[in-house]
Amino acid sequence: MKSPKLSSLPRAFYDRDPRLVGPDLLGKILARRQGRKLLTGRIVEVEAYLGADDPAAHASIGRTPRNAVLFGPPGHAYVYFIYGNHYCLNVSCLPDGVPGGILFRALEPIGGIEEMFKLRRIAEDSDLRRLTSGPGRLAAAFGITRERDNGKDLIDPRSGLHIADDGAPPPRMLITKRIGIKKAVEMPFRYVVAGNRFVSRGEALR
DNA sequence: GGAGCGATGTCCT
DNA sequence: GGACATCGCTCCG
């Protein structure tokens, strides 16, 4: 696993219903240029959020300055700040004017692990699973903030934050209810790589 | 290993 | 003023 050939996912990949995009994102690579370092991780857990029909979605209340990216063109980063402590990363889906997105919930760290530990401010000998398993954790590990990244084009490698395909075969998937929400709790829009030990919690932990 | 809870900023009503 | 797509710590088992 030296330097796999990475190809950016095209705009059309995201120009679909999030419930289709989510499953297809599993196994793909999130890549961040951090100074001279390249941080990479395999996507192992995501959730889909829709528009007006999804009360748990930020977009359900209509377009506001905060959630505007979700209403914009597909393939862009929607980064929000939550609970006074944490950032979370999404990618916008569906065409310009139609809201929807995918929340990144867990990654399997691949490259730049030392740098991720620094950004997370946790000891380098702590469990690797604590590094990027959880939306707030992975954002911190990748140095993602709203100020720096909200609205960035995730198709363009030059933006410093993008999503790529390294040619790995599609993994086996489990679908569950979403985590940490209070509305629409029954909607089965969480997609995880079956058996992967880096998912944030639940069924795939063994 | 799981329930409970405080920390804390930003947005919207 | 309240809600919030979280995390890490305590306390209890």
PDB file of C-alpha atoms (C1' of nucleotides) in Angstrom:
ATOM      1  CA  MET A   1       0.000   0.000   0.000  1.00  0.00           C
ATOM      2  CA  LYS A   2       2.743   2.437  -1.016  1.00  0.00           C
ATOM      3  CA  SER A   3       1.294   5.162  -3.200  1.00  0.00           C
ATOM      4  CA  PRO A   4      -1.922   3.888  -4.766  1.00  0.00           C
ATOM      5  CA  LYS A   5      -3.167   5.600  -7.880  1.00  0.00           C
ATOM      6  CA  LEU A   6      -5.842   8.065  -6.841  1.00  0.00           C
ATOM      7  CA  SER A   7      -8.467   9.423  -9.189  1.00  0.00           C
ATOM      8  CA  SER A   8     -10.918  12.100  -8.108  1.00  0.00           C
ATOM      9  CA  LEU A   9     -14.594  11.194  -8.146  1.00  0.00           C
ATOM     10  CA  PRO A  10     -16.440  13.162 -10.851  1.00  0.00           C
ATOM     11  CA  ARG A  11     -19.116  15.768 -10.189  1.00  0.00           C
ATOM     12  CA  ALA A  12     -21.824  13.440 -11.515  1.00  0.00           C
ATOM     13  CA  PHE A  13     -21.044  10.978  -8.730  1.00  0.00           C
ATOM     14  CA  TYR A  14     -22.590  13.426  -6.247  1.00  0.00           C
ATOM     15  CA  ASP A  15     -25.393  14.603  -8.510  1.00  0.00           C
ATOM     16  CA  ARG A  16     -27.694  11.867  -7.185  1.00  0.00           C
ATOM     17  CA  ASP A  17     -29.906  11.035  -4.216  1.00  0.00           C
ATOM     18  CA  PRO A  18     -27.756  10.870  -1.057  1.00  0.00           C
ATOM     19  CA  ARG A  19     -29.160   7.406  -0.403  1.00  0.00           C
ATOM     20  CA  LEU A  20     -27.355   6.277  -3.540  1.00  0.00           C
ATOM     21  CA  VAL A  21     -24.211   8.348  -3.008  1.00  0.00           C
ATOM     22  CA  GLY A  22     -23.682   7.155   0.574  1.00  0.00           C
ATOM     23  CA  PRO A  23     -23.219   3.461  -0.152  1.00  0.00           C
ATOM     24  CA  ASP A  24     -20.938   4.270  -3.096  1.00  0.00           C
ATOM     25  CA  LEU A  25     -18.677   6.417  -0.905  1.00  0.00           C
ATOM     26  CA  LEU A  26     -17.770   3.469   1.330  1.00  0.00           C
ATOM     27  CA  GLY A  27     -14.241   2.325   0.534  1.00  0.00           C
ATOM     28  CA  LYS A  28     -13.292   5.615  -1.144  1.00  0.00           C
ATOM     29  CA  ILE A  29     -10.483   7.865   0.111  1.00  0.00           C
ATOM     30  CA  LEU A  30     -10.638  11.223   1.865  1.00  0.00           C
ATOM     31  CA  ALA A  31      -7.415  13.125   1.229  1.00  0.00           C
ATOM     32  CA  ARG A  32      -6.128  16.267   2.880  1.00  0.00           C
ATOM     33  CA  ARG A  33      -3.013  18.285   2.149  1.00  0.00           C
ATOM     34  CA  GLN A  34      -1.771  19.608   5.474  1.00  0.00           C
ATOM     35  CA  GLY A  35       1.323  21.700   4.930  1.00  0.00           C
ATOM     36  CA  ARG A  36       3.779  19.293   3.375  1.00  0.00           C
ATOM     37  CA  LYS A  37       1.965  16.239   4.681  1.00  0.00           C
ATOM     38  CA  LEU A  38      -0.696  14.210   2.919  1.00  0.00           C
ATOM     39  CA  LEU A  39      -3.387  12.830   5.203  1.00  0.00           C
ATOM     40  CA  THR A  40      -5.517   9.983   3.875  1.00  0.00           C
ATOM     41  CA  GLY A  41      -8.215   7.720   5.224  1.00  0.00           C
ATOM     42  CA  ARG A  42     -10.649   5.161   3.872  1.00  0.00           C
ATOM     43  CA  ILE A  43     -14.320   6.031   4.294  1.00  0.00           C
ATOM     44  CA  VAL A  44     -15.984   3.338   6.419  1.00  0.00           C
ATOM     45  CA  GLU A  45     -19.131   5.032   7.774  1.00  0.00           C
ATOM     46  CA  VAL A  46     -21.445   7.731   6.387  1.00  0.00           C
ATOM     47  CA  GLU A  47     -25.018   8.937   6.776  1.00  0.00           C
ATOM     48  CA  ALA A  48     -27.426  10.410   4.229  1.00  0.00           C
ATOM     49  CA  TYR A  49     -29.397  13.570   4.945  1.00  0.00           C
ATOM     50  CA  LEU A  50     -32.155  14.755   2.639  1.00  0.00           C
ATOM     51  CA  GLY A  51     -34.218  17.932   2.363  1.00  0.00           C
ATOM     52  CA  ALA A  52     -37.722  18.946   3.387  1.00  0.00           C
ATOM     53  CA  ASP A  53     -38.847  15.330   3.878  1.00  0.00           C
ATOM     54  CA  ASP A  54     -36.095  14.594   6.417  1.00  0.00           C
ATOM     55  CA  PRO A  55     -36.699  16.351   9.752  1.00  0.00           C
ATOM     56  CA  ALA A  56     -33.220  15.384  10.997  1.00  0.00           C
ATOM     57  CA  ALA A  57     -31.509  17.184   8.119  1.00  0.00           C
ATOM     58  CA  HIS A  58     -30.129  20.691   8.505  1.00  0.00           C
ATOM     59  CA  ALA A  59     -31.720  21.477   5.139  1.00  0.00           C
ATOM     60  CA  SER A  60     -35.223  20.598   6.356  1.00  0.00           C
ATOM     61  CA  ILE A  61     -35.788  24.134   7.682  1.00  0.00           C
ATOM     62  CA  GLY A  62     -35.055  25.647   4.292  1.00  0.00           C
ATOM     63  CA  ARG A  63     -32.081  27.554   3.037  1.00  0.00           C
ATOM     64  CA  THR A  64     -30.185  29.694   5.576  1.00  0.00           C
ATOM     65  CA  PRO A  65     -26.689  31.195   5.532  1.00  0.00           C
ATOM     66  CA  ARG A  66     -25.443  28.286   7.593  1.00  0.00           C
ATOM     67  CA  ASN A  67     -26.717  25.430   5.432  1.00  0.00           C
ATOM     68  CA  ALA A  68     -26.474  27.135   2.050  1.00  0.00           C
ATOM     69  CA  VAL A  69     -23.841  24.727   0.737  1.00  0.00           C
ATOM     70  CA  LEU A  70     -26.319  21.856   0.998  1.00  0.00           C
ATOM     71  CA  PHE A  71     -28.527  23.727  -1.476  1.00  0.00           C
ATOM     72  CA  GLY A  72     -25.678  24.464  -3.867  1.00  0.00           C
ATOM     73  CA  PRO A  73     -24.043  22.352  -6.569  1.00  0.00           C
ATOM     74  CA  PRO A  74     -22.953  18.783  -5.740  1.00  0.00           C
ATOM     75  CA  GLY A  75     -19.504  17.789  -4.542  1.00  0.00           C
ATOM     76  CA  HIS A  76     -18.827  20.650  -2.126  1.00  0.00           C
ATOM     77  CA  ALA A  77     -17.891  20.559   1.570  1.00  0.00           C
ATOM     78  CA  TYR A  78     -20.545  21.529   4.114  1.00  0.00           C
ATOM     79  CA  VAL A  79     -18.761  22.003   7.431  1.00  0.00           C
ATOM     80  CA  TYR A  80     -20.715  22.979  10.556  1.00  0.00           C
ATOM     81  CA  PHE A  81     -19.826  23.575  14.172  1.00  0.00           C
ATOM     82  CA  ILE A  82     -21.783  21.618  16.768  1.00  0.00           C
ATOM     83  CA  TYR A  83     -22.136  21.548  20.556  1.00  0.00           C
ATOM     84  CA  GLY A  84     -19.627  24.332  20.965  1.00  0.00           C
ATOM     85  CA  ASN A  85     -16.779  21.898  20.428  1.00  0.00           C
ATOM     86  CA  HIS A  86     -16.709  20.022  17.177  1.00  0.00           C
ATOM     87  CA  TYR A  87     -16.740  20.359  13.422  1.00  0.00           C
ATOM     88  CA  CYS A  88     -18.457  17.883  11.124  1.00  0.00           C
ATOM     89  CA  LEU A  89     -17.825  17.318   7.407  1.00  0.00           C
ATOM     90  CA  ASN A  90     -20.468  16.665   4.759  1.00  0.00           C
ATOM     91  CA  VAL A  91     -20.462  16.601   0.986  1.00  0.00           C
ATOM     92  CA  SER A  92     -23.352  18.181  -0.907  1.00  0.00           C
ATOM     93  CA  CYS A  93     -25.416  16.012  -3.237  1.00  0.00           C
ATOM     94  CA  LEU A  94     -28.073  16.554  -5.925  1.00  0.00           C
ATOM     95  CA  PRO A  95     -28.130  19.412  -8.449  1.00  0.00           C
ATOM     96  CA  ASP A  96     -27.844  23.104  -7.635  1.00  0.00           C
ATOM     97  CA  GLY A  97     -31.017  24.198  -5.869  1.00  0.00           C
ATOM     98  CA  VAL A  98     -31.915  20.756  -4.479  1.00  0.00           C
ATOM     99  CA  PRO A  99     -30.624  20.124  -0.934  1.00  0.00           C
ATOM    100  CA  GLY A 100     -29.016  16.963   0.358  1.00  0.00           C
ATOM    101  CA  GLY A 101     -25.729  15.646   1.626  1.00  0.00           C
ATOM    102  CA  ILE A 102     -23.630  12.949   3.180  1.00  0.00           C
ATOM    103  CA  LEU A 103     -22.139  13.183   6.680  1.00  0.00           C
ATOM    104  CA  PHE A 104     -18.744  11.524   7.119  1.00  0.00           C
ATOM    105  CA  ARG A 105     -18.848   9.566  10.376  1.00  0.00           C
ATOM    106  CA  ALA A 106     -15.719   7.411  10.380  1.00  0.00           C
ATOM    107  CA  LEU A 107     -12.494   6.771   8.487  1.00  0.00           C
ATOM    108  CA  GLU A 108      -9.848   4.106   8.605  1.00  0.00           C
ATOM    109  CA  PRO A 109      -6.545   6.027   8.855  1.00  0.00           C
ATOM    110  CA  ILE A 110      -4.066   5.248   6.080  1.00  0.00           C
ATOM    111  CA  GLY A 111      -1.429   7.953   5.628  1.00  0.00           C
ATOM    112  CA  GLY A 112      -0.157  10.789   7.796  1.00  0.00           C
ATOM    113  CA  ILE A 113      -1.190   9.102  11.016  1.00  0.00           C
ATOM    114  CA  GLU A 114       1.448  10.906  13.085  1.00  0.00           C
ATOM    115  CA  GLU A 115       0.132  14.261  11.920  1.00  0.00           C
ATOM    116  CA  MET A 116      -3.439  13.203  12.687  1.00  0.00           C
ATOM    117  CA  PHE A 117      -2.488  12.415  16.271  1.00  0.00           C
ATOM    118  CA  LYS A 118      -0.974  15.880  16.567  1.00  0.00           C
ATOM    119  CA  LEU A 119      -4.092  17.563  15.220  1.00  0.00           C
ATOM    120  CA  ARG A 120      -6.255  15.514  17.575  1.00  0.00           C
ATOM    121  CA  ARG A 121      -3.985  16.312  20.526  1.00  0.00           C
ATOM    122  CA  ILE A 122      -4.044  12.781  21.832  1.00  0.00           C
ATOM    123  CA  ALA A 123      -1.128  10.510  22.732  1.00  0.00           C
ATOM    124  CA  GLU A 124       0.413   8.633  19.823  1.00  0.00           C
ATOM    125  CA  ASP A 125       0.203   5.355  21.692  1.00  0.00           C
ATOM    126  CA  SER A 126      -3.555   5.557  22.197  1.00  0.00           C
ATOM    127  CA  ASP A 127      -5.871   3.225  20.328  1.00  0.00           C
ATOM    128  CA  LEU A 128      -5.839   3.953  16.609  1.00  0.00           C
ATOM    129  CA  ARG A 129      -9.597   3.553  16.596  1.00  0.00           C
ATOM    130  CA  ARG A 130     -10.024   6.715  18.647  1.00  0.00           C
ATOM    131  CA  LEU A 131      -8.305   8.740  15.950  1.00  0.00           C
ATOM    132  CA  THR A 132     -11.003   9.033  13.274  1.00  0.00           C
ATOM    133  CA  SER A 133     -14.055   7.051  14.464  1.00  0.00           C
ATOM    134  CA  GLY A 134     -16.742   9.685  14.886  1.00  0.00           C
ATOM    135  CA  PRO A 135     -17.614  12.799  12.869  1.00  0.00           C
ATOM    136  CA  GLY A 136     -16.007  15.242  15.302  1.00  0.00           C
ATOM    137  CA  ARG A 137     -12.924  13.095  15.642  1.00  0.00           C
ATOM    138  CA  LEU A 138     -12.247  12.697  11.945  1.00  0.00           C
ATOM    139  CA  ALA A 139     -12.734  16.399  11.324  1.00  0.00           C
ATOM    140  CA  ALA A 140     -10.198  17.202  14.038  1.00  0.00           C
ATOM    141  CA  ALA A 141      -7.736  14.581  12.767  1.00  0.00           C
ATOM    142  CA  PHE A 142      -7.878  16.114   9.290  1.00  0.00           C
ATOM    143  CA  GLY A 143      -7.663  19.709  10.508  1.00  0.00           C
ATOM    144  CA  ILE A 144     -11.090  20.478   9.087  1.00  0.00           C
ATOM    145  CA  THR A 145     -12.779  23.701  10.213  1.00  0.00           C
ATOM    146  CA  ARG A 146     -15.638  25.727   8.889  1.00  0.00           C
ATOM    147  CA  GLU A 147     -13.459  28.765   8.328  1.00  0.00           C
ATOM    148  CA  ARG A 148     -10.957  26.799   6.291  1.00  0.00           C
ATOM    149  CA  ASP A 149     -13.083  24.289   4.428  1.00  0.00           C
ATOM    150  CA  ASN A 150     -16.772  25.164   4.205  1.00  0.00           C
ATOM    151  CA  GLY A 151     -17.758  25.407   0.537  1.00  0.00           C
ATOM    152  CA  LYS A 152     -14.580  23.807  -0.807  1.00  0.00           C
ATOM    153  CA  ASP A 153     -14.823  21.785  -3.991  1.00  0.00           C
ATOM    154  CA  LEU A 154     -14.115  18.175  -3.023  1.00  0.00           C
ATOM    155  CA  ILE A 155     -13.648  17.166  -6.648  1.00  0.00           C
ATOM    156  CA  ASP A 156     -10.600  19.345  -7.111  1.00  0.00           C
ATOM    157  CA  PRO A 157      -7.358  17.926  -5.652  1.00  0.00           C
ATOM    158  CA  ARG A 158      -5.898  21.445  -5.629  1.00  0.00           C
ATOM    159  CA  SER A 159      -8.427  22.542  -3.009  1.00  0.00           C
ATOM    160  CA  GLY A 160      -6.399  20.613  -0.435  1.00  0.00           C
ATOM    161  CA  LEU A 161      -9.369  18.469   0.556  1.00  0.00           C
ATOM    162  CA  HIS A 162     -10.841  15.971  -1.852  1.00  0.00           C
ATOM    163  CA  ILE A 163     -12.327  12.531  -2.298  1.00  0.00           C
ATOM    164  CA  ALA A 164     -10.695   9.912  -4.487  1.00  0.00           C
ATOM    165  CA  ASP A 165     -10.958   6.343  -5.690  1.00  0.00           C
ATOM    166  CA  ASP A 166      -7.911   4.115  -5.278  1.00  0.00           C
ATOM    167  CA  GLY A 167      -9.455   1.223  -7.147  1.00  0.00           C
ATOM    168  CA  ALA A 168     -10.292  -0.851  -4.079  1.00  0.00           C
ATOM    169  CA  PRO A 169     -13.281  -3.142  -4.620  1.00  0.00           C
ATOM    170  CA  PRO A 170     -16.602  -2.057  -3.085  1.00  0.00           C
ATOM    171  CA  PRO A 171     -16.803  -3.376   0.488  1.00  0.00           C
ATOM    172  CA  ARG A 172     -19.647  -5.345   2.024  1.00  0.00           C
ATOM    173  CA  MET A 173     -22.128  -2.942   3.585  1.00  0.00           C
ATOM    174  CA  LEU A 174     -24.559  -2.782   6.495  1.00  0.00           C
ATOM    175  CA  ILE A 175     -27.441  -0.296   6.657  1.00  0.00           C
ATOM    176  CA  THR A 176     -28.700   0.956  10.026  1.00  0.00           C
ATOM    177  CA  LYS A 177     -30.546   3.834  11.655  1.00  0.00           C
ATOM    178  CA  ARG A 178     -28.661   7.104  11.979  1.00  0.00           C
ATOM    179  CA  ILE A 179     -26.741   7.997  15.147  1.00  0.00           C
ATOM    180  CA  GLY A 180     -27.070  10.947  17.492  1.00  0.00           C
ATOM    181  CA  ILE A 181     -30.245  12.509  16.113  1.00  0.00           C
ATOM    182  CA  LYS A 182     -33.562  13.187  17.834  1.00  0.00           C
ATOM    183  CA  LYS A 183     -35.874  13.434  14.838  1.00  0.00           C
ATOM    184  CA  ALA A 184     -36.608  10.866  12.128  1.00  0.00           C
ATOM    185  CA  VAL A 185     -34.694   8.313  14.171  1.00  0.00           C
ATOM    186  CA  GLU A 186     -36.146   5.356  12.297  1.00  0.00           C
ATOM    187  CA  MET A 187     -34.907   6.277   8.832  1.00  0.00           C
ATOM    188  CA  PRO A 188     -32.255   3.708   7.806  1.00  0.00           C
ATOM    189  CA  PHE A 189     -29.774   6.068   6.190  1.00  0.00           C
ATOM    190  CA  ARG A 190     -26.512   5.041   7.871  1.00  0.00           C
ATOM    191  CA  TYR A 191     -24.082   3.026   5.784  1.00  0.00           C
ATOM    192  CA  VAL A 192     -21.123   1.179   7.293  1.00  0.00           C
ATOM    193  CA  VAL A 193     -18.457  -1.185   6.026  1.00  0.00           C
ATOM    194  CA  ALA A 194     -19.406  -4.567   7.480  1.00  0.00           C
ATOM    195  CA  GLY A 195     -17.012  -5.784  10.143  1.00  0.00           C
ATOM    196  CA  ASN A 196     -14.716  -2.770   9.958  1.00  0.00           C
ATOM    197  CA  ARG A 197     -13.221  -1.942  13.335  1.00  0.00           C
ATOM    198  CA  PHE A 198     -13.034   1.793  12.691  1.00  0.00           C
ATOM    199  CA  VAL A 199     -16.776   2.464  12.535  1.00  0.00           C
ATOM    200  CA  SER A 200     -17.965   4.728  15.339  1.00  0.00           C
ATOM    201  CA  ARG A 201     -20.197   2.177  17.033  1.00  0.00           C
ATOM    202  CA  GLY A 202     -22.769  -0.543  16.619  1.00  0.00           C
ATOM    203  CA  GLU A 203     -23.305  -3.638  14.564  1.00  0.00           C
ATOM    204  CA  ALA A 204     -20.105  -3.781  12.599  1.00  0.00           C
ATOM    205  CA  LEU A 205     -17.838  -3.715  15.601  1.00  0.00           C
ATOM    206  CA  ARG A 206     -17.146  -7.407  15.355  1.00  0.00           C
TER     207      ARG A 206
ATOM    208  C1'  DG B   1     -18.578  -1.146  28.932  1.00  0.00           C
ATOM    209  C1'  DG B   2     -22.367   1.747  29.439  1.00  0.00           C
ATOM    210  C1'  DA B   3     -25.292   5.534  31.341  1.00  0.00           C
ATOM    211  C1'  DG B   4     -25.012  10.330  32.703  1.00  0.00           C
ATOM    212  C1'  DC B   5     -23.418  14.813  32.053  1.00  0.00           C
ATOM    213  C1'  DG B   6     -20.842  19.200  31.348  1.00  0.00           C
ATOM    214  C1'  DA B   7     -18.433  22.021  28.059  1.00  0.00           C
ATOM    215  C1'  DT B   8     -19.272  25.363  24.725  1.00  0.00           C
ATOM    216  C1'  DG B   9     -20.394  28.372  19.895  1.00  0.00           C
ATOM    217  C1'  DT B  10     -23.619  29.310  16.570  1.00  0.00           C
ATOM    218  C1'  DC B  11     -27.889  29.593  14.520  1.00  0.00           C
ATOM    219  C1'  DC B  12     -32.756  30.329  14.474  1.00  0.00           C
ATOM    220  C1'  DT B  13     -37.286  31.573  16.707  1.00  0.00           C
TER     221       DT B  13
ATOM    222  C1'  DG C   1     -33.526  31.238  25.051  1.00  0.00           C
ATOM    223  C1'  DG C   2     -33.294  26.730  23.400  1.00  0.00           C
ATOM    224  C1'  DA C   3     -31.720  23.293  20.342  1.00  0.00           C
ATOM    225  C1'  DC C   4     -27.936  20.936  18.560  1.00  0.00           C
ATOM    226  C1'  DA C   5     -25.912  15.226  12.796  1.00  0.00           C
ATOM    227  C1'  DT C   6     -20.394  15.298  19.703  1.00  0.00           C
ATOM    228  C1'  DC C   7     -16.720  14.059  22.751  1.00  0.00           C
ATOM    229  C1'  DG C   8     -14.392  12.695  26.799  1.00  0.00           C
ATOM    230  C1'  DC C   9     -14.727  12.231  31.477  1.00  0.00           C
ATOM    231  C1'  DT C  10     -16.777  10.313  35.703  1.00  0.00           C
ATOM    232  C1'  DC C  11     -19.096   6.932  38.171  1.00  0.00           C
ATOM    233  C1'  DC C  12     -21.025   2.562  38.552  1.00  0.00           C
ATOM    234  C1'  DG C  13     -21.132  -2.155  37.623  1.00  0.00           C
TER     235       DG C  13
END
